[in-house]
Coordinates of C-alpha atoms and ligand atoms in Angstrom, one line a residue:
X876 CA 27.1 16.8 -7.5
X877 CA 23.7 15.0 -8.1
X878 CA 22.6 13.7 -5.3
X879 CA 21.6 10.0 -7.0
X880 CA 19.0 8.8 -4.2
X881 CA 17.1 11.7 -5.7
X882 CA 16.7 10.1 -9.0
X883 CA 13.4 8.1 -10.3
X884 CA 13.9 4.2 -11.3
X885 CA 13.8 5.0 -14.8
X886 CA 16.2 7.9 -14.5
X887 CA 18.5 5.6 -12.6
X888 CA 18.1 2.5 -14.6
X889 CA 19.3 4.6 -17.6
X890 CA 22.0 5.8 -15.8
X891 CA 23.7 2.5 -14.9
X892 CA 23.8 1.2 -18.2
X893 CA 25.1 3.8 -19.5
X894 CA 27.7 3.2 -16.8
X895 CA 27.5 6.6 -15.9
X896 CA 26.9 6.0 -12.0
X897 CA 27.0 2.0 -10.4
X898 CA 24.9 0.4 -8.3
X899 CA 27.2 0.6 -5.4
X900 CA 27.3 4.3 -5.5
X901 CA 23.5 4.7 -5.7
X902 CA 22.9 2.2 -2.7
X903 CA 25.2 4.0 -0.9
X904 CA 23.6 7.5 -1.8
X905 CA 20.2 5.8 -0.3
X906 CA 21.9 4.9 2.9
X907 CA 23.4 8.1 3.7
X908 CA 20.3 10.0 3.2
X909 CA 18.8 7.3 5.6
X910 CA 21.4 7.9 8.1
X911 CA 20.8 11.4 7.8
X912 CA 16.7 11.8 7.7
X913 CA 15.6 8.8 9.4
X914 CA 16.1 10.0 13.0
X915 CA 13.4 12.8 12.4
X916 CA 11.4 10.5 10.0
X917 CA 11.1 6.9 11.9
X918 CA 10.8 5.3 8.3
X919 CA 12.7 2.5 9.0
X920 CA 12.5 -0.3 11.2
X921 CA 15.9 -2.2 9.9
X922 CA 18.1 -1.2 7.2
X923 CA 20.2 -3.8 5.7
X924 CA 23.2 -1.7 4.8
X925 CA 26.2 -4.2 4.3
X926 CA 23.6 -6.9 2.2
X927 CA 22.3 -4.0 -0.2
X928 CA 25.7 -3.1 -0.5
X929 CA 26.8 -6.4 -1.6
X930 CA 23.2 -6.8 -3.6
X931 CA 24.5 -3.8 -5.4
X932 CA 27.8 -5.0 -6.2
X933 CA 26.2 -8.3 -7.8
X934 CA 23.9 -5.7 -9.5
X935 CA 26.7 -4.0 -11.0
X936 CA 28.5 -7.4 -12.3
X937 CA 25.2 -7.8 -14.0
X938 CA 25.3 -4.4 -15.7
X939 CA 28.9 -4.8 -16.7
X940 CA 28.2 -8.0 -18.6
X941 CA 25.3 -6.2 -20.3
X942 CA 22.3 -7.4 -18.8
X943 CA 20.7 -4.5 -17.1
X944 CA 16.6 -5.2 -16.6
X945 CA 14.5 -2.2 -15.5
X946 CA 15.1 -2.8 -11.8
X947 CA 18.5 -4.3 -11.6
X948 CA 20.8 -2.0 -8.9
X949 CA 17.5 -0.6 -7.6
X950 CA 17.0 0.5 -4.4
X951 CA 13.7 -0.3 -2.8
X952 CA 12.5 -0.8 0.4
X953 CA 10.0 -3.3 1.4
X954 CA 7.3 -3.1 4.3
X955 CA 7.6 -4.7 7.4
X956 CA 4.9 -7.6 6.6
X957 CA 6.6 -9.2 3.6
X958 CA 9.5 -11.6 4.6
X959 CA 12.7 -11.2 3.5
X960 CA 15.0 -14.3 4.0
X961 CA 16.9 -13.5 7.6
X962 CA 15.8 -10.2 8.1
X963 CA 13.4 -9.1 10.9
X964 CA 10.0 -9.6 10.1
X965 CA 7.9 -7.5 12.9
X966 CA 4.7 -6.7 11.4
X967 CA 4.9 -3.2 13.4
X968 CA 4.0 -5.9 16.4
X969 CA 5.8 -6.1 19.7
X970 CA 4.7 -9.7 19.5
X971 CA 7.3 -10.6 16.4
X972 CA 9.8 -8.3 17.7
X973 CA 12.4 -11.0 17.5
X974 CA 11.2 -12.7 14.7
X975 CA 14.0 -13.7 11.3
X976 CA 12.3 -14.4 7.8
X977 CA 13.5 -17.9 7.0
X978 CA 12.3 -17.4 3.4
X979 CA 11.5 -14.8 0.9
X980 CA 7.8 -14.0 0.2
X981 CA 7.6 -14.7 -3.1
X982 CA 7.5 -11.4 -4.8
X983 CA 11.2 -10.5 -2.7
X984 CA 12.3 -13.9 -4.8
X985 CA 11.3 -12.0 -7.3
X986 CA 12.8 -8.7 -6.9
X987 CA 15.9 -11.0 -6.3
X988 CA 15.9 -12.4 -9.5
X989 CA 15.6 -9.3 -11.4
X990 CA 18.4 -8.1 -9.1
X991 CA 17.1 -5.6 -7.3
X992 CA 18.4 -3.7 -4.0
X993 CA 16.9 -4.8 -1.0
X994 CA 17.8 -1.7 1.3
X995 CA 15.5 -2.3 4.5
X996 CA 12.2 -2.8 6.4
X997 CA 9.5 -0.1 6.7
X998 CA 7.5 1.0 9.5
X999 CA 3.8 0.4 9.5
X1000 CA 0.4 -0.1 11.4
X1001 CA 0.6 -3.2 13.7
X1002 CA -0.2 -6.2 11.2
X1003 CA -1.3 -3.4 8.9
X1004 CA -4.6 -2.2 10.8
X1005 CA -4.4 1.8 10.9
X1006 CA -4.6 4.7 8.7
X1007 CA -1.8 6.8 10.1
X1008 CA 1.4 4.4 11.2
X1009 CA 0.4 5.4 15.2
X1010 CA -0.7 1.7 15.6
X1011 CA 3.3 0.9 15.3
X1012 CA 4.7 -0.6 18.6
X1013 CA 7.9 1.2 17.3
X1014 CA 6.9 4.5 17.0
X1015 CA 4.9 6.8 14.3
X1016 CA 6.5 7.8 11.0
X1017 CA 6.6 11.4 10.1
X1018 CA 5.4 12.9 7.5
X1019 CA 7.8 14.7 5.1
X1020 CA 5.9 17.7 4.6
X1021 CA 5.4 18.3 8.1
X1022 CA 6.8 16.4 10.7
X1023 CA 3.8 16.7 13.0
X1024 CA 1.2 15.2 10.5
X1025 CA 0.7 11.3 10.0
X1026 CA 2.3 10.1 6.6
X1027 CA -0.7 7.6 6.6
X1028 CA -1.0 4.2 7.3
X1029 CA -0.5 1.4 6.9
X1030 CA 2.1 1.5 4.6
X1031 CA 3.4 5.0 6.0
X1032 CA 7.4 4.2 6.6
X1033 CA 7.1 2.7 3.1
X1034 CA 5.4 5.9 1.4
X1035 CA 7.3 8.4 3.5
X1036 CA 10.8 6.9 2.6
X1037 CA 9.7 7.6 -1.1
X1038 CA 9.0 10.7 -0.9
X1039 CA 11.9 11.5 1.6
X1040 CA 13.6 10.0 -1.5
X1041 CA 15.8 7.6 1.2
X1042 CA 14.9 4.7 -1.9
X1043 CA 13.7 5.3 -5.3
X1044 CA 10.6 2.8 -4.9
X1045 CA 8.8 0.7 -2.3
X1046 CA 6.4 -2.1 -1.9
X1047 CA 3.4 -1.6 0.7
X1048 CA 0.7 -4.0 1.5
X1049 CA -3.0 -2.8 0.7
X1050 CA -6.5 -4.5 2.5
X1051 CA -8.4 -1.4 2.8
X1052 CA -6.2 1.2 1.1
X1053 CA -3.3 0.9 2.4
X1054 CA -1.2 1.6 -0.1
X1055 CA -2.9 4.2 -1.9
X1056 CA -3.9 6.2 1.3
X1057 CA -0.4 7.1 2.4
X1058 CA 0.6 7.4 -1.5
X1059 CA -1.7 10.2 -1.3
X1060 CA -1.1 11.9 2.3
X1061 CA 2.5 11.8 1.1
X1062 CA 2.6 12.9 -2.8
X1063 CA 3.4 9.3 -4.1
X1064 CA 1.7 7.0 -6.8
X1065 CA 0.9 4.1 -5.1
X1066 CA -1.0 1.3 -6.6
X1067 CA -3.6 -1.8 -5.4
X1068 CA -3.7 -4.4 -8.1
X1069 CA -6.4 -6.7 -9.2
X1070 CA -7.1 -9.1 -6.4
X1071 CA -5.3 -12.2 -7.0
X1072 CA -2.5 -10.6 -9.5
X1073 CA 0.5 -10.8 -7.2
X1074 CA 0.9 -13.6 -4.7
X1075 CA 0.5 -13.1 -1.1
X1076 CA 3.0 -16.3 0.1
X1077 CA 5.4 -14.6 2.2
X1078 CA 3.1 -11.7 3.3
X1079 CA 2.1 -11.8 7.3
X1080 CA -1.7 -11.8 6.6
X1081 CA -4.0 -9.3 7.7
X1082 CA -7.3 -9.8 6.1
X1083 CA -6.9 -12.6 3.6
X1084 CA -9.7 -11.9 1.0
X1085 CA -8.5 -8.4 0.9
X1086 CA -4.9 -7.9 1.2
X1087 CA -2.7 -7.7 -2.1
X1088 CA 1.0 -6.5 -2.0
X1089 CA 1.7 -3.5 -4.4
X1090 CA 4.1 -0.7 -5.3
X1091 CA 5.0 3.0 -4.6
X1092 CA 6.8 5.0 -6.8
X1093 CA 8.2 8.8 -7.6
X1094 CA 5.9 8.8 -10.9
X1095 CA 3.6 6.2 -12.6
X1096 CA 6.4 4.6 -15.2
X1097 CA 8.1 3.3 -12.2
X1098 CA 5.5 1.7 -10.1
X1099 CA 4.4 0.2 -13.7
X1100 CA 7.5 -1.2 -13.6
X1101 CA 7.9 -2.2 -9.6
X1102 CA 4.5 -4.2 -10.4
X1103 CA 5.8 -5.5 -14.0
X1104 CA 8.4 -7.4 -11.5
X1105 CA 6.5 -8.8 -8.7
X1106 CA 3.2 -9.5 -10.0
X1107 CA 2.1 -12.6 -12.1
X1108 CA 0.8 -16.5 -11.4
X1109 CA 2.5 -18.0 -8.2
X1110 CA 1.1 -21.9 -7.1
X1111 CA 2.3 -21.0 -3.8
X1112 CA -0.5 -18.7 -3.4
X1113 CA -3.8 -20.7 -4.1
X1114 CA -5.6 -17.3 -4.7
X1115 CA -3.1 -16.2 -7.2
X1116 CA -4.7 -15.3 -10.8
X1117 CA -3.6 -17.5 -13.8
X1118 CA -4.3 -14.9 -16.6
X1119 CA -1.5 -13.6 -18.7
X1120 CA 0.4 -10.5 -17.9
X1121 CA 1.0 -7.6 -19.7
X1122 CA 4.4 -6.1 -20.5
X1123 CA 3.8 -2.2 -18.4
X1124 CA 7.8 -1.6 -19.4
X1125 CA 6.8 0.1 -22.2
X1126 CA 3.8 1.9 -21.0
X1127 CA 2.7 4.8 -23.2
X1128 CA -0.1 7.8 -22.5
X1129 CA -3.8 6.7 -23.1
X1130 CA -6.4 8.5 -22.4
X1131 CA -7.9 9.8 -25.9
X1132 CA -11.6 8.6 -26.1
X1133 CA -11.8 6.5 -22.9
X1134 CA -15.1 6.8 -20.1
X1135 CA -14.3 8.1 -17.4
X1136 CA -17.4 7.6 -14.5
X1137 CA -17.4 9.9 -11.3
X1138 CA -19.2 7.7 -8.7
X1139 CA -21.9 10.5 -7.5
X1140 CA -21.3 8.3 -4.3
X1141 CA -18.1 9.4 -3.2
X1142 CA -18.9 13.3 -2.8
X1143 CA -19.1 12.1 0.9
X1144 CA -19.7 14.0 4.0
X1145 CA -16.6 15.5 5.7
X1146 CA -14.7 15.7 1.2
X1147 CA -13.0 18.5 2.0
X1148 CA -14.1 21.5 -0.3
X1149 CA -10.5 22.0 -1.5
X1150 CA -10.0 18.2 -2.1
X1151 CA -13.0 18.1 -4.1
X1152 CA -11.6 21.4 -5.8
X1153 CA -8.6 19.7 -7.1
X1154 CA -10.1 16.1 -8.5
X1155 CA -12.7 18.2 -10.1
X1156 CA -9.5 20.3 -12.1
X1157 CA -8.2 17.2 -12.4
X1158 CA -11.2 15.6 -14.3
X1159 CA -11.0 18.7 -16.4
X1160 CA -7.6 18.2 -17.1
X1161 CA -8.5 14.6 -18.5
X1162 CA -11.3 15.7 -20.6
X1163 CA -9.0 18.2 -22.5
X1164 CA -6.6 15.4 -22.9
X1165 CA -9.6 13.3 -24.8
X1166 CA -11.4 11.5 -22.0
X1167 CA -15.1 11.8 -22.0
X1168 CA -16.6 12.6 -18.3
X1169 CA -20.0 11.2 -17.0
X1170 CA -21.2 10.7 -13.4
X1171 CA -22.0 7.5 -12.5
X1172 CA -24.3 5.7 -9.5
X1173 CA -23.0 2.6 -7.4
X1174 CA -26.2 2.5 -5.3
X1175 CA -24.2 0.4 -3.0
X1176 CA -21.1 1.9 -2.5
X1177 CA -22.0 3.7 0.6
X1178 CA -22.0 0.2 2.2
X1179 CA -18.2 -0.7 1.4
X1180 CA -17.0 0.9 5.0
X1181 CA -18.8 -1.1 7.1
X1182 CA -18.7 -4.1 4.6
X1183 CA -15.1 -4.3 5.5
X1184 CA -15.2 -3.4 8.8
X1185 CA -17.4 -6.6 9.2
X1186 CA -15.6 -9.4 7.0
X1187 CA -11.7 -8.0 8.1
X1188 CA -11.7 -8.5 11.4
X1189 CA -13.8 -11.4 11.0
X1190 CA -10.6 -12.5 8.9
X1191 CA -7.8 -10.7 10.6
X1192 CA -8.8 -12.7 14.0
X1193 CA -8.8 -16.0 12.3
X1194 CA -4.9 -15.4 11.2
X1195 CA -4.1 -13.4 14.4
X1196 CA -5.2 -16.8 16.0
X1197 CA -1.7 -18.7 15.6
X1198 CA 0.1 -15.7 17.6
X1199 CA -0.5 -17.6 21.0
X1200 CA 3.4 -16.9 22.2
X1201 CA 4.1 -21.0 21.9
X1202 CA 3.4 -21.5 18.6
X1203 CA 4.2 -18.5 17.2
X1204 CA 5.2 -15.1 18.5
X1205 CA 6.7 -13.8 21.6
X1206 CA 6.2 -15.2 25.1
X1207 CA 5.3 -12.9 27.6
X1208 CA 8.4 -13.2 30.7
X1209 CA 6.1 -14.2 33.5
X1210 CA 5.1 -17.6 34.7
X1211 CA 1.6 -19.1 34.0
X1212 CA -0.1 -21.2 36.2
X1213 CA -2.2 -22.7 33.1
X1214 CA -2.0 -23.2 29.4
X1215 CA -5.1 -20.2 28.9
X1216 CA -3.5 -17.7 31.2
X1217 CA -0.2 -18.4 29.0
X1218 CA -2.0 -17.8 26.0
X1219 CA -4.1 -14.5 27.4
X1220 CA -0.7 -13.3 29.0
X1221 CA 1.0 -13.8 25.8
X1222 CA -1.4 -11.9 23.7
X1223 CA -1.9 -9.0 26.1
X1224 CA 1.5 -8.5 26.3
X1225 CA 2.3 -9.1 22.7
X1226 CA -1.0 -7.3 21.0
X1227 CA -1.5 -3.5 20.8
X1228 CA -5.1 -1.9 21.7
X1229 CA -5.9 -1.6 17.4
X1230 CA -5.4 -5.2 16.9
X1231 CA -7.1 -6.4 20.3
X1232 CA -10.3 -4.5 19.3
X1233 CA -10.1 -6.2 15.8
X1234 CA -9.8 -9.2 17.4
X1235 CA -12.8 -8.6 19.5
X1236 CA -14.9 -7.6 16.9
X1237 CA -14.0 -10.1 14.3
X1238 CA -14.4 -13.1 17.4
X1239 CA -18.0 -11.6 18.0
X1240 CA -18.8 -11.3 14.5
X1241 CA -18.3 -15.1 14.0
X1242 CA -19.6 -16.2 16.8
X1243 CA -22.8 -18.5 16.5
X1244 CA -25.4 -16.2 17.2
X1245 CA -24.1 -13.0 15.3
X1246 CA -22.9 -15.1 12.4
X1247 CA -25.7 -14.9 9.8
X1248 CA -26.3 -11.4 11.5
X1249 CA -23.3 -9.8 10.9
X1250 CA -20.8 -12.1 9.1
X1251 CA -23.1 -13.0 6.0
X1252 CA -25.0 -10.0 5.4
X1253 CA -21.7 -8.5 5.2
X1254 CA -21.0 -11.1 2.5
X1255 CA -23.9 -10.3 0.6
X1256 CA -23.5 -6.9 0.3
X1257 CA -19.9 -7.5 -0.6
X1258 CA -21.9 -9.6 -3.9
X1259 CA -24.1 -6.3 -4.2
X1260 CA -21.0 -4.1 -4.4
X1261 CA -19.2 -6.1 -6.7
X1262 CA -22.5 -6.3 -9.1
X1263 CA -22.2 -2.3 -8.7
X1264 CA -18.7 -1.9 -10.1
X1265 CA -19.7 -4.9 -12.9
X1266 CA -22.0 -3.0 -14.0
X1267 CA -20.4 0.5 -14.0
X1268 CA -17.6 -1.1 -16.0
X1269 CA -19.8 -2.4 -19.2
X1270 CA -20.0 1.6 -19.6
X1271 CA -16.5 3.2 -18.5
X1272 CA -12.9 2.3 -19.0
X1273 CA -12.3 3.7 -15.6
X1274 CA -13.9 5.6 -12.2
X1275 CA -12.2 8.7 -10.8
X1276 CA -12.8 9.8 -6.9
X1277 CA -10.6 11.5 -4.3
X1278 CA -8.4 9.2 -2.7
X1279 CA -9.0 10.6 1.0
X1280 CA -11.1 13.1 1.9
X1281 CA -8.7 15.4 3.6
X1282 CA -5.1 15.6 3.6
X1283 CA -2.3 14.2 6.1
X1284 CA -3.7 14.8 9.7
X1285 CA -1.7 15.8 12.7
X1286 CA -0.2 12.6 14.9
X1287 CA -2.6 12.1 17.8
X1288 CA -5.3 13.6 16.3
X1289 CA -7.5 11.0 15.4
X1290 CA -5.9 8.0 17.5
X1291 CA -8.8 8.4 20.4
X1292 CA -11.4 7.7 18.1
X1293 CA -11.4 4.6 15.9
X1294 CA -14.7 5.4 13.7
X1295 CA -13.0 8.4 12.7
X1296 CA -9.6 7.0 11.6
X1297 CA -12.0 4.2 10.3
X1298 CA -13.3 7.3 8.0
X1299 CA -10.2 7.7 6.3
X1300 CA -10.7 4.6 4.3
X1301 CA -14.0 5.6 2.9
X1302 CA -13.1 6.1 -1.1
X1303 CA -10.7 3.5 -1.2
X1304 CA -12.4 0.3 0.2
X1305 CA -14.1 -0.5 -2.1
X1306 CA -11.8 -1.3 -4.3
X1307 CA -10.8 -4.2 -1.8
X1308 CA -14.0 -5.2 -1.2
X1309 CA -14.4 -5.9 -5.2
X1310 CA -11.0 -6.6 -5.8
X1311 CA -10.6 -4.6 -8.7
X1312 CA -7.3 -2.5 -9.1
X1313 CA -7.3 0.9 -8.1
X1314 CA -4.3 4.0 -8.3
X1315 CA -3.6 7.4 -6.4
X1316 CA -1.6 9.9 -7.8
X1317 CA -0.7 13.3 -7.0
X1318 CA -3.4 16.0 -8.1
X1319 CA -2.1 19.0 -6.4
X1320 CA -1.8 20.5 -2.8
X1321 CA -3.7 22.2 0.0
X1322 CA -2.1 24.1 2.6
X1323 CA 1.4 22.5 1.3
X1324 CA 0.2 19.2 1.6
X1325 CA -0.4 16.6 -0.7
X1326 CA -3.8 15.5 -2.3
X1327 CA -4.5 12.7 -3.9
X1328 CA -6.9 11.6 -7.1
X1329 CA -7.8 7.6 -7.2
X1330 CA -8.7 6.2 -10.3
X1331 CA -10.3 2.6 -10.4
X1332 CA -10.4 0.1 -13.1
X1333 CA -11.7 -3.1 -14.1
X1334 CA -10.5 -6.4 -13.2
X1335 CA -7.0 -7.0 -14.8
X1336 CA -6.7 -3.7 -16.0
X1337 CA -4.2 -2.1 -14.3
X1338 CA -3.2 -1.8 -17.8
X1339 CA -5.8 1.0 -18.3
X1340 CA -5.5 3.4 -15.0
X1341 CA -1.6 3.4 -15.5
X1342 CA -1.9 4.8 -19.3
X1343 CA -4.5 7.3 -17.4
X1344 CA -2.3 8.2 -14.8
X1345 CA 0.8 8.5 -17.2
X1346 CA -1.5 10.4 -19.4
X1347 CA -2.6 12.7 -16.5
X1348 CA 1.0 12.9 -14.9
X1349 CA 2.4 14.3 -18.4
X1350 CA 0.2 17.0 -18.8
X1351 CA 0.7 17.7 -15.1
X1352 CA 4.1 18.5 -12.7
X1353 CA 2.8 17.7 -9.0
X1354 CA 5.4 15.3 -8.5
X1355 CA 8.1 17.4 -9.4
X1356 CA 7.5 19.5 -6.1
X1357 CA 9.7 17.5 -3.2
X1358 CA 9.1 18.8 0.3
X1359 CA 12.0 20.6 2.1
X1360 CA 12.9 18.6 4.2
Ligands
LIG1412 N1 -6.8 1.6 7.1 C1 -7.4 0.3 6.8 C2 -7.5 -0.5 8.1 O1 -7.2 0.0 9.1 C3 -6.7 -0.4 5.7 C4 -5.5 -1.2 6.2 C5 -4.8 -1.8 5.1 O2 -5.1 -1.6 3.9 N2 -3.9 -2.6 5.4 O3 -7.9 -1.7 8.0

C-alpha cells in the first residue's frame, strides 16, 4: 500500500478530490509515522493528534461538497514560536514551558480558513537563536540523514519532520536564515519572504526587524503554495506590506533569458570545496536551461554577519524584556526576598546560556555609551547593504550563493563556540538584513548529506526565485532521494 504521509501537497491535494484517499486517512498516515520516528528524531514538541483528526474530518466534509482548495486536508506542522489557539506555545524555552496560545497568529487563522491540518508543534532553538536546534531546553532534533548530525536550526524539528516525511509541509520562522539553513542541512526547499509579506502577529518575536514566518516543503510547487496561503496584508501587523499578491498556484518554470548574478562575495573562507563544486554545476545547469550567468560585487556584503549580530540582540533583548516570570513566563519555585532578585531568579532559571548572552550583548549594545558605537553604525551599514543589493538588482533578476558553507554538522560540535555556530549564518543574513526574499533548494549531496543552493531576489519577487527554483528542480531529481531512515 502507499504509504500517504509520503506524498507531496500537490500529489495529495490531487488525490483527495479525486476522492481517491480522505483526509482522515492521510492525517492518520502522518501520525503513525510520528509515533513511529519521533522517538529517534525529537521533531516534535506536541502533536495534536485527536484535533488534526477532527480538522481532517471537517476537511473531508469540505472535499465532499466540492470545495477542495490547494491545502484543504493538509497536514502541516507549525514551529514552536507561532501560536496556535490552546496549544503549547514554548518557544524551545523552559521559561514558557506551561504556556497555552489563547489565539491563533494570524497566518494559523489562515491555514484554518483554507482548511488545513494542524498536526503539531516543532522543536527549535530557544526563541529561535541557534543554527543547529542544541539551544532547545527539550532536547536536539536529529537529523534524518544521520542521526548524529544537527538538522539545523532554528527551525530544525520543523525541516526534519519534512524530510522525515512525518507532514507533507511545515512553517518555520526565519531572522537570520532560519528557515533556509535547516531546509538545506536537511534536503528541503525552504523559503524567507520579502520582509513585511506575511504578518508576524501571533509569532513569539525574536528580532523584530528581521524575523518573517515562511514555508518548508518536499519541492518548490508546494512551499509556492504553503506561502500563497499565509502570506498577504494583515492590519494586525503594523509592518505588514500592502502590495498586491500574486496567485503562485499556478506557478510555471521561468528561467529562459533571466540575470543571474554570483555575489563574488560569498566564495567565503571555510565554503567547502565540494559545496562550491555543486552550486557551481548548479549554475551550469541554469545557464543551459536559458539563464545568463555574471558575477557580481556587493562590496558590503562581508559586513551582513556582524551587522546582525549587532541590531538582533539589540532587538531580541528588548522583546525578551517582558519574560520577567510575573508578567509573563514562568516563576522560578523559590522565594525572593525583593522584587529584582524575583526577576533575576526568574530569568536565570527560565533562560538558557544562548539567549542569556544575547541578552547581554544586545543590553550592552544599547546602553548609553556603546549606542552610537555599536547600535547605529550597525544601522548604517545595514543602509549600505541594502544600497548593495538595490543596486545589484537594476542588473539581475536574481543572485545565486550556497546556502551554508558545509553540510549538517555533528550534535555537539560546534555548541562550545558561539562565533563558529555564528558562521553558519554567513550567506544567508543578508537576506534579513535587506529584507529581500531569499530560497534554498536541494543542489545535490556530499558524503550523503544534503547541500543546499540559495537563490535571492528582489523585493516582492518571490515570484521570480520560485519559477527559478521550479525551473532548476525540473531539470534536476535531488529531492527524489529520501534518506533511509
Ligand atoms: N542562526 C541565526 C541566529 O542564531 C538565525 C536565527 C533565525 O533565523 N531565527 O540568530
Amino acid at each position: 500500500m502507499l504509504s500517504l504521509h509520503t506524498l507531496t501537497i500537490k500529489k495529495a491535494h490531487e488525490k483527495l478530490k479525486n476522492k481517491e484517499i480522505s483526509a482522515v486517512e492521510l492525517t492518520q498516515s502522518c501520525l503513525d509515522r510520528i509515533a513511529e520516528t519521533d522517538k529517534k528524531l525529537n521533531a516534535f514538541l506536541t502533536v495534536t493528534g485527536k484535533e488534526a483528526l477532527e480538522q481532517a474530518k471537517a476537511a473531508d466534509k469540505k472535499i465532499a461538497a466540492g470545495s477542495a482548495e490547494p491545502l484543504t486536508g493538509i497536514p502541516l506542522a507549525i514551529k514552536d514560536v507561532i501560536l496556535v489557539k490552546d496549544v503549547k506555545n514554548t518557544a524551545g524555552s523552559k521559561i514558557l514551558e506551561n504556556y497555552i496560545a489563547t489565539y491563533d497568529a494570524t497566518v494559523i487563522r489562515k491555514l484554518k480558513e483554507a482548511s488545513a491540518v494542524i498536526i503539531g508543534k516543532t522543536n527549535c532553538d530557544e526563541f529561535a537563536m541557534g543554527s543547529s536546534t542544541e539551544n532547545s531546553a527539550y532536547g536536539v532534533t536529529k537529523n534524518p540523514w544521520d542521526l548524529e548530525r544537527v538538522p539545523g536550526g532554528s527551525s530544525g524539528g520543523s525541516a526534519a519532520a519534512v524530510r522525515a516525511d512525518q507532514c507533507l509541509g511545515a512553517l518555520g520562522s526565519d531572522t537570520g536564515g532560519s528557515i533556509r539553513q535547516p531546509a538545506a542541512l536537511c534536503g528541503n526547499v525552504g523559503l524567507k519572504l520579502t520582509y513585511g509579506r506575511v504578518s508576524r502577529y501571533g509569532l513569539s518575536a525574536l528580532a523584530s526587524s528581521f524575523d518573517q514566518i515562511g514555508p518548508f516543503g518536499k519541492t518548490v510547487t508546494d512551499t509556492a503554495w504553503i506561502f500563497n496561503a499565509i502570506a498577504g496584508h494583515d492590519e494586525k501587523d503594523s509592518t505588514s506590506l500592502t502590495e498586491d499578491m500574486p496567485d503562485l498556484t499556478k506557478l510555471s518554470p521561468q528561467i529562459k533569458g533571466k540575470k543571474i548574478g554570483i555575489p563574488e562575495e560569498c566564495f567565503v573562507k571555510g565554503l567547502n570545496p565540494k559545496v562550491k563544486q555543486l552550486v557551481e554545476d548548479a549554475v551550469k545547469t541554469l545557464e543551459k536551461l536559458g539563464a545568463k550567468v555574471d558575477e557580481v560585487s556587493l562590496p558590503h556584503l562581508p559586513y551582513s554577519l556582524p551587522t546582525y549580530y549587532i541590531i538582533m540582540p539589540a532587538e531580541a533583548s528588548s522583546n525578551l524584556a517582558r519574560y520577567d516570570g510575573i508578567r509573563y513566563g514562568r516563576a522560578a519555585e523559590t522565594e525572593t526576598d525583593t522584587l529584582i532578585e524575583n526577576y533575576l531568579k526568574n530569568k536565570a532559571e527560565g533562560f538558557g546560556d544562548e539567549t542569556k548572552r544575547r541578552i547581554m550583548l544586545g543590553t550592552y549594545t544599547l546602553s548609553s555609551g556603546y549606542y552610537d558605537a555599536y547600535y547605529t553604525k550597525a544601522q548604517k551599514v545595514r543602509t549600505k547593504i541594502i544600497g548593495d543589493f538595490k543596486q545589484a538588482f537594476k542588473e539581475f533578476d536574481l543572485l545565486i550563493t550556497p546556502t551554508v558553507p558545509d553540510v549538517a554538522f555533528k550534535i555537539g560540535e560546534k555548541s562550545d563556540d558561539p562565533l563558529a555556530m555564528y558562521l553558519n549564518d554567513i550567506l544567508t543574513v543578508s537576506a534579513n538584513v535587506a529584507g529581500v526574499p531569499a530560497i534554498s533548494l536541494p543542489c545535490g549531496f556530499v558524503n550523503d548529506l544534503p547541500v543546499g543552493l540559495q537563490m535571492i531576489g528582489n523585493y516582492y519577487q518571490e515570484e521570480t526565485i520560485l519559477e527559478a527554483a521550479l525551473a532548476y528542480e525540473m531539470a534536476t531529481d535531488w529531492n527524489s532521494k529520501k534518506p533511509k531512515f
